[in-house]
Coordinates of C-alpha atoms in Angstrom, one line a residue:
M1 CA 21.2 -13.1 288.8
C2 CA 17.6 -12.9 289.7
G3 CA 14.3 -11.1 289.3
I4 CA 13.3 -9.0 292.3
A5 CA 10.1 -7.2 293.3
A6 CA 8.5 -5.3 296.2
L7 CA 5.0 -4.2 296.9
V8 CA 4.5 -1.4 299.4
A9 CA 0.9 -0.7 300.3
K10 CA -0.1 2.6 302.1
T11 CA -2.4 0.7 304.3
E12 CA -2.5 -3.0 305.2
L13 CA -2.4 -5.3 302.2
T14 CA -5.3 -7.7 301.5
E15 CA -4.8 -11.3 300.6
Q16 CA -6.2 -10.7 297.1
E17 CA -3.7 -7.9 296.5
I18 CA -0.8 -10.1 297.6
N19 CA -1.9 -12.9 295.4
T20 CA -2.3 -10.6 292.4
F21 CA 1.2 -9.2 292.9
L22 CA 2.7 -12.7 293.3
D23 CA 1.0 -13.8 290.1
A24 CA 2.3 -10.7 288.2
T25 CA 5.9 -11.4 289.2
Q26 CA 5.7 -14.7 287.5
L27 CA 6.1 -12.8 284.2
M28 CA 9.8 -12.5 285.0
K29 CA 10.3 -16.1 286.2
H30 CA 12.9 -16.5 283.4
R31 CA 15.2 -14.2 285.4
G32 CA 15.2 -16.8 288.2
P33 CA 13.9 -20.2 287.4
D34 CA 15.6 -22.0 290.3
H35 CA 13.7 -20.8 293.3
T36 CA 10.9 -18.4 294.2
G37 CA 10.9 -16.8 297.7
V38 CA 8.4 -14.5 299.4
F39 CA 8.6 -12.4 302.5
R40 CA 5.4 -10.7 303.9
Q41 CA 4.6 -8.3 306.6
R42 CA 1.7 -5.9 307.2
N43 CA 2.1 -3.7 304.2
V44 CA 5.2 -5.0 302.4
V45 CA 5.8 -8.0 300.2
L46 CA 9.3 -8.9 298.9
V47 CA 9.6 -11.4 296.0
H48 CA 12.8 -13.1 294.7
H49 CA 13.1 -15.4 291.7
R50 CA 16.6 -16.9 291.9
L51 CA 19.0 -17.9 289.2
S52 CA 21.6 -19.7 291.3
I53 CA 25.2 -18.7 290.5
I54 CA 27.2 -18.3 293.7
D55 CA 26.6 -20.9 296.5
L56 CA 24.0 -23.1 294.8
D57 CA 22.8 -24.4 298.2
P58 CA 19.2 -23.5 299.2
R59 CA 20.7 -21.8 302.3
S60 CA 21.4 -18.8 300.0
N61 CA 17.9 -18.5 298.7
Q62 CA 16.2 -15.1 299.1
P63 CA 14.6 -13.1 300.5
F64 CA 17.6 -13.4 302.8
V65 CA 17.6 -12.4 306.5
S66 CA 20.6 -10.9 308.3
R67 CA 22.2 -12.6 311.3
S68 CA 20.5 -10.0 313.6
G69 CA 17.2 -10.5 312.0
K70 CA 16.9 -6.7 311.5
S71 CA 17.4 -6.6 307.7
I72 CA 16.0 -8.6 304.8
C73 CA 16.9 -8.3 301.2
S74 CA 15.7 -9.2 297.7
Y75 CA 18.8 -8.7 295.6
N76 CA 19.7 -9.1 291.9
G77 CA 23.3 -9.3 290.8
E78 CA 26.8 -10.0 291.9
V79 CA 29.2 -8.1 294.2
Y80 CA 32.4 -9.4 292.8
N81 CA 34.7 -8.3 295.6
Y82 CA 32.5 -10.0 298.3
Q83 CA 35.4 -12.3 299.3
D84 CA 37.5 -9.2 300.2
L85 CA 34.6 -7.6 302.0
R86 CA 34.4 -10.6 304.3
A87 CA 37.5 -9.5 306.1
D88 CA 35.4 -6.7 307.7
F89 CA 33.5 -9.2 309.8
P90 CA 34.9 -11.5 312.5
F91 CA 32.1 -14.0 312.6
E92 CA 31.6 -17.3 310.9
W93 CA 29.5 -17.0 307.8
R94 CA 26.4 -19.0 307.3
T95 CA 26.8 -19.3 303.5
S96 CA 29.5 -18.8 300.8
S97 CA 27.3 -16.4 298.9
D98 CA 27.9 -12.7 298.0
T99 CA 24.2 -12.1 299.1
E100 CA 25.1 -12.6 302.8
V101 CA 28.1 -10.4 302.6
M102 CA 26.1 -7.7 300.8
L103 CA 23.4 -7.7 303.4
E104 CA 25.7 -7.8 306.5
S105 CA 27.7 -5.0 304.9
F106 CA 24.6 -2.9 304.4
E107 CA 23.4 -3.5 307.9
R108 CA 26.8 -2.6 309.4
F109 CA 27.7 0.5 307.3
G110 CA 24.2 1.6 306.0
P111 CA 23.8 3.0 302.5
E112 CA 27.5 4.0 302.6
A113 CA 28.3 0.3 302.1
V114 CA 27.2 0.5 298.4
R115 CA 30.2 2.6 297.6
R116 CA 32.4 -0.3 298.6
W117 CA 30.8 -2.8 296.3
N118 CA 32.3 -3.7 292.9
G119 CA 29.7 -5.4 290.8
I120 CA 26.5 -5.4 288.9
F121 CA 23.4 -5.2 291.1
A122 CA 20.0 -3.9 291.9
G123 CA 18.6 -4.5 295.3
I124 CA 15.9 -3.9 297.9
V125 CA 16.7 -4.0 301.7
L126 CA 14.0 -3.8 304.3
Q127 CA 15.2 -2.4 307.7
G128 CA 12.6 -1.5 310.3
N129 CA 10.4 1.3 308.9
D130 CA 12.6 1.9 305.9
L131 CA 12.9 0.3 302.5
F132 CA 16.2 0.9 300.7
L133 CA 16.6 0.5 296.9
F134 CA 19.9 0.7 295.0
R135 CA 21.5 0.2 291.6
D136 CA 25.1 -0.3 290.5
R137 CA 27.1 2.6 289.2
F138 CA 26.4 2.1 285.6
G139 CA 22.8 0.8 285.6
I140 CA 23.8 -2.7 284.5
K141 CA 20.9 -4.3 286.4
P142 CA 17.5 -2.8 286.1
L143 CA 14.9 -1.7 288.7
Y144 CA 11.6 0.0 287.8
R145 CA 9.2 2.0 290.1
F146 CA 5.6 3.0 290.0
E147 CA 3.4 4.8 292.6
T148 CA -0.4 5.0 292.8
D149 CA -2.7 6.3 295.6
R150 CA -2.8 2.8 296.9
F151 CA 0.7 1.4 296.6
I152 CA 4.3 1.7 295.4
V153 CA 5.7 -1.2 293.5
F154 CA 9.3 -2.0 292.3
A155 CA 10.4 -4.8 289.9
S156 CA 13.3 -5.9 287.7
E157 CA 11.0 -5.9 284.7
A158 CA 8.2 -3.4 284.2
K159 CA 5.8 -6.0 282.8
C160 CA 5.2 -7.2 286.4
I161 CA 4.1 -3.6 287.4
L162 CA 2.0 -3.1 284.3
K163 CA 0.0 -6.2 284.9
L164 CA -1.1 -4.8 288.3
L165 CA -2.4 -1.6 286.8
P166 CA -6.0 -1.3 285.5
E167 CA -4.8 1.3 282.9
F168 CA -1.7 3.4 282.2
R169 CA -1.0 6.4 279.9
L170 CA 1.5 7.0 277.1
N171 CA 4.3 9.4 277.9
Y172 CA 4.8 11.5 274.8
R173 CA 8.0 13.1 276.0
A174 CA 9.7 9.7 276.2
L175 CA 8.1 8.5 273.0
N176 CA 9.6 11.5 271.2
K177 CA 13.1 10.4 272.3
Y178 CA 12.3 6.8 271.1
L179 CA 11.3 8.2 267.7
W180 CA 14.8 9.7 267.3
F181 CA 17.0 7.2 269.1
G182 CA 15.2 3.9 269.1
N183 CA 15.1 3.9 272.9
T184 CA 14.2 6.2 275.7
T185 CA 16.9 8.0 277.6
G186 CA 17.2 8.9 281.3
C187 CA 14.9 7.5 284.0
E188 CA 11.7 8.1 282.1
T189 CA 9.8 5.4 280.2
C190 CA 7.1 5.5 277.6
I191 CA 4.5 5.0 280.4
E192 CA 3.6 8.0 282.5
G193 CA 4.7 7.5 286.1
L194 CA 6.8 4.4 285.3
T195 CA 10.4 5.3 286.1
K196 CA 13.8 3.6 286.5
V197 CA 15.6 3.9 289.8
A198 CA 18.7 5.9 288.8
P199 CA 22.1 4.2 288.4
A200 CA 24.6 4.9 291.2
S201 CA 21.7 5.8 293.6
V202 CA 20.4 4.7 297.0
N203 CA 16.8 5.5 297.7
R204 CA 15.3 5.5 301.2
L205 CA 11.6 5.1 301.3
N206 CA 9.9 5.7 304.7
L207 CA 7.1 3.2 305.2
T208 CA 5.0 5.6 307.3
S209 CA 5.2 8.9 305.3
F210 CA 6.1 7.2 302.0
Q211 CA 8.5 10.0 301.3
N212 CA 11.6 9.0 299.2
E213 CA 15.1 10.3 299.7
E214 CA 17.6 9.7 296.9
T215 CA 21.3 9.8 297.3
I216 CA 23.8 9.6 294.4
Y217 CA 26.8 7.7 295.7
W218 CA 29.1 7.8 292.7
Q219 CA 29.6 10.3 289.8
S220 CA 31.7 10.0 286.8
E221 CA 32.0 13.8 286.7
A222 CA 34.2 13.6 289.8
I223 CA 36.9 11.6 288.0
V224 CA 39.9 13.9 287.1
K225 CA 41.8 13.3 283.8
R226 CA 45.4 12.1 284.4
K227 CA 48.6 12.8 282.5
M228 CA 50.2 9.4 282.0
R229 CA 53.1 8.0 280.1
E230 CA 51.9 5.4 277.6
A231 CA 54.0 2.6 279.2
D232 CA 52.6 3.4 282.7
A233 CA 49.1 3.4 281.3
I234 CA 49.6 0.0 279.7
E235 CA 50.9 -1.5 282.9
E236 CA 48.1 -0.1 285.0
L237 CA 45.4 -1.3 282.5
R238 CA 46.9 -4.8 282.6
F239 CA 46.8 -4.7 286.4
H240 CA 43.2 -3.6 286.6
M241 CA 42.0 -6.0 283.9
T242 CA 43.8 -9.0 285.4
N243 CA 42.1 -8.3 288.8
A244 CA 38.7 -7.7 287.2
L245 CA 38.8 -11.1 285.5
K246 CA 40.0 -12.8 288.6
R247 CA 36.9 -11.5 290.4
Q248 CA 34.5 -12.2 287.6
L249 CA 35.6 -15.7 286.8
V250 CA 34.2 -16.8 290.2
S251 CA 31.1 -18.9 289.7
D252 CA 29.6 -22.1 291.1
A253 CA 27.6 -22.4 287.8
P254 CA 29.0 -23.2 284.4
L255 CA 30.7 -20.1 282.9
G256 CA 31.9 -19.2 279.4
L257 CA 33.4 -16.3 277.5
L258 CA 31.8 -14.9 274.3
L259 CA 34.6 -14.6 271.8
S260 CA 33.5 -12.6 268.7
G261 CA 36.9 -12.3 267.0
G262 CA 37.1 -8.6 267.9
V263 CA 39.5 -6.6 270.2
D264 CA 37.3 -6.4 273.3
S265 CA 36.3 -10.1 273.6
S266 CA 39.8 -11.2 272.7
G267 CA 41.2 -9.1 275.4
L268 CA 38.9 -10.8 277.9
V269 CA 40.4 -14.2 276.9
V270 CA 43.9 -12.8 277.3
F271 CA 43.3 -11.6 280.9
A272 CA 41.1 -14.5 281.9
A273 CA 43.8 -17.0 280.8
Q274 CA 46.2 -15.4 283.3
N275 CA 43.7 -16.1 286.1
T276 CA 43.0 -19.8 285.7
S277 CA 45.0 -23.0 285.4
R278 CA 42.2 -24.8 283.6
P279 CA 41.2 -24.3 280.0
L280 CA 38.6 -21.6 279.5
D281 CA 35.3 -22.3 277.8
T282 CA 34.9 -19.9 274.8
I283 CA 31.9 -19.6 272.5
S284 CA 31.7 -18.0 269.1
V285 CA 28.7 -17.5 267.0
E286 CA 28.0 -17.0 263.3
Y287 CA 24.8 -15.5 262.1
D288 CA 23.2 -16.0 258.7
Q289 CA 22.4 -12.3 259.0
R290 CA 25.9 -11.4 258.0
M291 CA 24.6 -11.7 254.4
G292 CA 27.7 -13.3 252.8
R293 CA 30.4 -11.2 254.6
E294 CA 33.6 -12.9 255.8
S295 CA 32.9 -15.1 258.8
E296 CA 34.2 -14.0 262.2
L297 CA 34.7 -17.6 263.3
R298 CA 38.2 -17.8 261.8
L299 CA 39.5 -14.9 263.8
A300 CA 37.9 -16.1 267.0
A301 CA 39.3 -19.6 266.4
R302 CA 42.8 -18.1 266.1
V303 CA 42.6 -16.6 269.6
A304 CA 41.0 -19.7 271.0
R305 CA 43.8 -21.9 269.6
R306 CA 46.5 -19.6 271.0
Y307 CA 45.0 -19.8 274.5
R308 CA 44.0 -23.5 274.2
T309 CA 40.4 -22.9 275.2
N310 CA 37.6 -25.3 275.0
H311 CA 36.1 -23.6 272.0
R312 CA 32.6 -24.1 270.6
E313 CA 31.1 -22.5 267.5
I314 CA 27.4 -21.8 267.3
R315 CA 25.5 -21.1 264.1
V316 CA 22.1 -19.5 264.3
T317 CA 19.6 -18.5 261.6
S318 CA 16.9 -15.9 261.2
H319 CA 14.2 -18.4 260.1
D320 CA 12.1 -17.7 263.2
V321 CA 12.7 -14.0 263.3
L322 CA 9.0 -13.0 263.5
E323 CA 8.4 -15.1 266.6
I324 CA 11.6 -13.8 268.3
F325 CA 10.7 -10.2 267.3
R326 CA 7.3 -10.5 269.0
N327 CA 8.7 -12.1 272.2
L328 CA 11.4 -9.5 272.5
V329 CA 9.0 -6.6 272.1
F330 CA 7.1 -7.9 275.1
Q331 CA 10.3 -8.6 277.0
Y332 CA 11.7 -5.1 276.7
D333 CA 8.6 -3.6 278.5
E334 CA 8.7 -0.4 276.4
P335 CA 9.5 0.3 272.7
F336 CA 13.2 -0.7 272.1
A337 CA 14.4 -0.8 268.5
D338 CA 18.0 -2.0 268.7
S339 CA 17.6 -5.0 266.3
A340 CA 20.9 -6.5 267.6
N341 CA 18.8 -7.9 270.5
I342 CA 17.5 -10.6 268.1
P343 CA 20.9 -12.3 267.5
L344 CA 22.0 -11.6 271.1
F345 CA 18.9 -13.5 272.4
Q346 CA 19.6 -16.3 270.0
L347 CA 23.2 -16.5 271.2
A348 CA 22.1 -16.5 274.9
Q349 CA 19.5 -19.2 274.1
A350 CA 22.2 -21.4 272.5
C351 CA 24.6 -20.8 275.4
S352 CA 21.9 -21.7 278.0
V353 CA 22.1 -25.3 277.0
D354 CA 25.2 -25.7 279.2
K355 CA 26.1 -22.3 280.5
R356 CA 24.6 -20.1 283.3
V357 CA 27.2 -17.3 283.1
V358 CA 28.8 -15.6 280.1
L359 CA 31.4 -12.8 280.0
Q360 CA 31.3 -10.3 277.2
G361 CA 33.0 -7.1 276.0
D362 CA 30.3 -4.4 276.5
G363 CA 31.8 -1.1 277.6
G364 CA 35.0 -1.4 275.7
D365 CA 34.0 1.0 272.9
E366 CA 32.6 3.7 275.3
L367 CA 35.6 3.5 277.7
F368 CA 38.4 3.2 275.3
G369 CA 37.2 5.1 272.2
G370 CA 36.1 2.4 269.8
Y371 CA 33.6 4.2 267.6
D372 CA 34.5 5.7 264.2
R373 CA 32.7 9.0 265.2
Y374 CA 35.5 9.6 267.8
K375 CA 38.1 9.6 265.0
I376 CA 36.0 12.0 262.9
A377 CA 35.6 14.3 265.9
K378 CA 39.4 14.3 266.4
H379 CA 39.7 15.8 262.9
F380 CA 36.5 17.9 263.2
L381 CA 37.4 20.8 260.9
F382 CA 38.6 18.6 258.1
W383 CA 35.4 16.5 258.1
K384 CA 33.1 19.5 258.6
W385 CA 34.3 21.0 255.3
A386 CA 34.8 17.7 253.5
S387 CA 31.3 16.6 254.3
K388 CA 29.9 19.7 252.5
C389 CA 31.0 18.1 249.3
Y390 CA 28.3 15.4 249.5
P391 CA 26.4 16.8 246.3
M392 CA 29.4 15.5 244.3
L393 CA 28.9 11.9 245.5
R394 CA 26.4 9.2 244.6
G395 CA 24.4 6.5 246.3
R396 CA 25.0 5.5 250.0
N397 CA 28.2 7.6 250.2
R398 CA 26.2 10.7 249.3
E399 CA 23.6 9.9 252.0
R400 CA 26.3 9.2 254.6
M401 CA 28.2 12.5 253.9
K402 CA 25.0 14.5 253.8
R403 CA 24.1 13.2 257.2
L404 CA 27.6 13.9 258.5
S405 CA 27.4 17.4 257.1
N406 CA 24.1 18.0 259.0
I407 CA 25.6 16.6 262.2
L408 CA 28.8 18.7 262.1
S409 CA 26.9 21.8 261.3
Q410 CA 25.0 21.9 264.6
S411 CA 25.6 24.9 266.7
T412 CA 26.8 23.2 269.9
N413 CA 28.7 20.1 270.8
Q414 CA 25.7 18.8 272.7
K415 CA 23.6 19.0 269.6
I416 CA 26.4 17.4 267.5
I417 CA 26.4 14.5 269.9
A418 CA 22.7 14.1 270.0
N419 CA 22.4 14.2 266.2
Y420 CA 25.3 11.7 265.9
L421 CA 23.2 9.2 267.8
T422 CA 20.1 9.3 265.5
V423 CA 19.8 8.2 261.9
E424 CA 16.8 10.4 261.5
T425 CA 17.1 13.9 259.9
P426 CA 14.7 16.8 259.7
Q427 CA 15.0 16.5 255.9
K428 CA 13.2 13.1 256.0
D429 CA 10.7 14.3 258.7
P430 CA 10.2 11.3 260.9
Y431 CA 7.0 13.0 262.3
S432 CA 5.3 12.4 258.9
V433 CA 4.3 8.9 260.0
F434 CA 2.1 10.3 262.8
S435 CA -1.2 12.2 262.7
P436 CA -1.0 16.0 263.0
E437 CA -2.4 15.8 266.6
T438 CA 0.3 13.3 267.6
T439 CA 3.0 15.3 265.9
A440 CA 2.0 18.4 267.9
R441 CA 2.1 16.4 271.2
L442 CA 5.5 14.9 270.3
T443 CA 7.2 18.1 269.1
A444 CA 6.1 19.9 272.3
F445 CA 9.2 18.1 273.8
D446 CA 12.9 18.4 272.9
W447 CA 14.2 15.0 271.8
Q448 CA 17.8 16.3 272.5
A449 CA 17.0 17.4 276.1
D450 CA 19.1 14.8 277.9
Y451 CA 22.2 15.6 275.8
K452 CA 21.8 19.3 276.2
S453 CA 21.6 19.0 279.9
I454 CA 24.8 17.0 280.3
E455 CA 27.3 18.7 282.6
F456 CA 30.7 17.8 281.3
P457 CA 33.6 17.7 283.8
P458 CA 35.9 20.8 283.7
D459 CA 38.7 18.9 282.0
C460 CA 36.3 17.4 279.3
K461 CA 36.6 20.2 276.8
S462 CA 37.3 18.6 273.4
L463 CA 34.5 17.2 271.2
V464 CA 36.2 13.8 271.4
D465 CA 36.2 13.8 275.2
Q466 CA 32.6 15.0 275.3
L467 CA 31.5 12.3 272.8
V468 CA 33.2 9.6 274.8
Y469 CA 31.8 10.9 278.1
S470 CA 28.2 11.3 276.8
D471 CA 28.2 7.8 275.2
F472 CA 29.3 6.4 278.5
K473 CA 26.8 8.4 280.5
I474 CA 23.7 7.9 278.3
L475 CA 24.2 5.5 275.3
L476 CA 25.8 2.7 277.2
T477 CA 23.3 2.6 280.1
D478 CA 20.1 3.4 278.2
R479 CA 20.7 1.3 275.1
Y480 CA 23.5 -1.3 275.2
L481 CA 23.3 -2.5 278.8
E482 CA 19.5 -2.5 278.6
K483 CA 19.7 -4.6 275.5
V484 CA 22.1 -7.1 277.0
D485 CA 20.3 -7.6 280.3
K486 CA 16.8 -8.2 278.8
A487 CA 18.0 -10.4 276.0
T488 CA 20.3 -12.7 278.1
M489 CA 18.0 -12.9 281.1
L490 CA 15.1 -14.0 278.9
A491 CA 17.3 -17.1 278.2
S492 CA 18.1 -17.4 282.0
V493 CA 21.7 -16.5 281.4
E494 CA 23.8 -14.0 283.5
S495 CA 25.9 -11.7 281.5
R496 CA 29.0 -10.2 283.1
V497 CA 30.8 -7.2 281.7
P498 CA 34.4 -7.0 283.0
Y499 CA 35.3 -3.7 281.2
L500 CA 32.7 -2.1 283.6
D501 CA 34.5 -3.3 286.7
N502 CA 34.7 -0.3 289.0
D503 CA 38.5 0.0 288.8
V504 CA 38.8 -0.6 285.1
A505 CA 36.1 1.9 284.3
E506 CA 37.4 4.6 286.7
F507 CA 40.9 4.2 285.2
A508 CA 39.6 4.4 281.6
L509 CA 37.5 7.5 282.4
S510 CA 40.6 9.2 283.8
L511 CA 42.5 8.8 280.5
P512 CA 42.9 11.6 278.0
S513 CA 41.5 11.1 274.5
S514 CA 45.1 11.1 273.2
L515 CA 45.5 7.6 274.7
K516 CA 42.3 6.4 273.2
I517 CA 42.3 7.7 269.6
R518 CA 45.7 7.9 267.8
S519 CA 47.3 7.0 264.5
G520 CA 43.9 6.5 262.8
H521 CA 42.8 3.9 265.4
G522 CA 40.3 3.9 268.2
K523 CA 41.1 1.9 271.4
Y524 CA 44.7 2.9 271.0
L525 CA 45.7 2.0 274.6
L526 CA 43.7 -1.2 274.7
R527 CA 45.3 -2.3 271.4
R528 CA 48.8 -1.5 272.6
T529 CA 48.1 -3.3 275.9
L530 CA 47.1 -6.4 273.9
D531 CA 49.9 -6.1 271.4
G532 CA 51.8 -9.4 271.2
F533 CA 49.0 -11.2 273.0
V534 CA 46.4 -11.1 270.2
P535 CA 47.0 -11.5 266.5
N536 CA 47.4 -8.3 264.6
E537 CA 44.6 -9.3 262.2
V538 CA 42.3 -9.1 265.2
L539 CA 43.8 -6.0 266.8
Y540 CA 43.9 -3.9 263.7
G541 CA 41.2 -5.4 261.5
P542 CA 37.9 -3.6 260.7
K543 CA 35.3 -3.2 263.4
R544 CA 32.5 -5.7 263.2
G545 CA 29.0 -5.8 264.7
F546 CA 25.9 -7.9 264.5
E547 CA 24.8 -6.0 261.4
V548 CA 21.2 -7.3 261.6
P549 CA 19.6 -7.0 258.1
Y550 CA 16.3 -5.5 259.3
R551 CA 16.3 -3.2 256.3
E552 CA 16.3 -6.2 254.0
W553 CA 13.8 -8.1 256.1
L554 CA 11.3 -5.2 255.7
R555 CA 11.7 -5.7 251.9
T556 CA 11.3 -9.5 252.0
D557 CA 10.6 -11.8 255.0
L558 CA 8.8 -9.2 257.1
F559 CA 7.2 -7.1 254.4
E560 CA 3.8 -8.6 254.6
F561 CA 3.8 -8.5 258.4
A562 CA 4.9 -4.9 258.4
R563 CA 2.2 -3.9 255.9
T564 CA -0.5 -5.6 257.9
S565 CA 0.8 -3.9 261.1
F566 CA 0.8 -0.5 259.4
E567 CA -2.7 -1.0 258.0
S568 CA -4.0 -1.6 261.5
A569 CA -1.8 1.0 263.3
P570 CA -3.8 3.0 265.9
Q571 CA -5.3 5.9 263.9
P572 CA -5.3 8.4 266.7
L573 CA -1.6 8.1 266.6
F574 CA -0.4 7.2 263.1
N575 CA -0.8 8.3 259.6
R576 CA -1.4 4.9 258.1
S577 CA -1.2 5.9 254.5
R578 CA 2.2 7.6 255.0
L579 CA 3.5 4.5 256.8
I580 CA 2.5 2.2 253.9
E581 CA 3.9 4.7 251.3
L582 CA 7.3 4.7 253.0
L583 CA 7.3 0.9 253.2
E584 CA 6.6 0.7 249.5
I585 CA 9.4 3.3 248.8
H586 CA 11.7 1.3 251.0
R587 CA 10.8 -2.0 249.3
S588 CA 11.5 -0.5 245.8
C589 CA 15.0 0.7 247.1
Q590 CA 14.1 4.3 245.9
S591 CA 15.2 5.5 249.4
D592 CA 16.1 3.8 252.7
Y593 CA 13.5 4.3 255.4
G594 CA 14.6 1.1 257.3
D595 CA 15.4 2.7 260.6
L596 CA 12.2 4.7 260.9
L597 CA 10.0 1.7 259.7
W598 CA 11.7 -0.7 262.1
K599 CA 11.0 1.7 265.0
C600 CA 7.4 2.1 263.9
L601 CA 7.0 -1.7 263.6
V602 CA 8.3 -2.2 267.2
L603 CA 6.1 0.6 268.5
I604 CA 2.9 -0.7 266.8
E605 CA 3.6 -4.2 268.1
W606 CA 4.1 -2.8 271.6
L607 CA 0.9 -0.8 271.4
S608 CA -0.9 -3.9 270.3
I609 CA 0.3 -5.9 273.3
H610 CA -0.9 -3.3 275.7
K611 CA -4.0 -2.0 273.9
S612 CA -6.5 -3.2 276.5
K613 CA -4.9 -1.0 279.2
L614 CA -2.9 1.8 277.4
V615 CA -4.6 5.2 277.2
I616 CA -3.3 7.0 274.2

């Protein structure tokens, strides 16, 4: 795991420009604290900040040059099947790293090599007069791009790019998506011109014409649904998960598994235990944010005892939440309002004391049908009519059913899906916190556009299948994987996600929804696969999450901070009096505006960080 960057000038680079660029990349030094390498030629500079995981020897430092000397790379990630790929080459290897295999593979097979890689990666390869950029299938590792009249710059974290720019402009189309979802979607960001290299893509940039040619090398739409007997599906899933863990347990740095006491992480322990003769290191965490709910540590400990792991329990508090909040707003490069990044960073920070690599269960919900909304979609007509009875209910149940009624009454499945993924509703008018001028600029764009433009595969006809597909396509990449990468890498910890192994993911995407949601349970096939290996209390217990109490913080610990922020919110953008009014209403518990207020708090802090350069 590393931080990578490239500066491409359209004429010869000056020494001052190079030094300014190198200084800017220091902002992501946390991604690679072990070594910094630089490669320079007339109009190109490659930078690599290394977090040493495979082959800790300096011989594997980057930028890395191929045997022929014709290719050089700055690469972030892991190609887990690199040991298998070595068989394609008859020569003696100079290192034991996946970096060397990746680069020799790219030099021999060209961009087609990327199709063969099973891993998490973003990379830059310089060959002659071409610069190639690529990302893994699911966008697990990030790569940003920005072009000016003078240069084109790429980096793992956008803050390195923004430091180079004298000024940049707010992108209202992306900001409108953030207002509804709490994050941007697609390759756009909240800065005009700042984009993300697309997942599953290889870009070829010509260093003379500076024209870019993008190729998409993998598409989930191409995966055909299969009819399978349940017993065969269980056997195949066990096969793929066992192989995935075998590949992903390889590390020359200390490695542990995050064990939450839920189905996904417990499954990782089961399959990992089959791939090692030594006890696994497992880590569980308890947050004071759970606000008196039953501790998850007991369930995690049951799994740990069963598999005789070296188990450690970590307890973290929210006493320093304001400092963490501010650090994370800067870390995420653009407004990002998933508050679960706070405990996730705390966990990564605690793990970093003696671990460089952690395995966790991201992707399990999206691939195997773990969200409650999938079960509701499976019984769509019942819930559509039942939710209309919300006037008969009281309190939070009334609000939940009212929201559900609004969602299920949308005219198309794409609109249903988009509305499911926002807590905002037209009835509460989230635009009221902005000035009329800002509202006009925001509403000129459709916040549901990315969902409306999804092209579902021909055999993806039911609402359940379409929900699962769109969550995998958009929500997983743009929210959850972004959250995990930025939070863990800030603590210099590599996070691996075995459920997103190429073979596991393709298999899961080929499954019909009947093998994912059945008998009132999501993750039906995964649960059946783990039946007898994981305690039933874990397999069939209620779904748990971080459940960060930001709503309560806005009434207590963060109230004064939020009020001060809202009082000084940029007036060309915001309606300050409305923000403060909603904060007071929320504090008095007359109505819950926690989600909207949290998004505004993140946005205002982000605007404050960049106020000297950001043109509103």
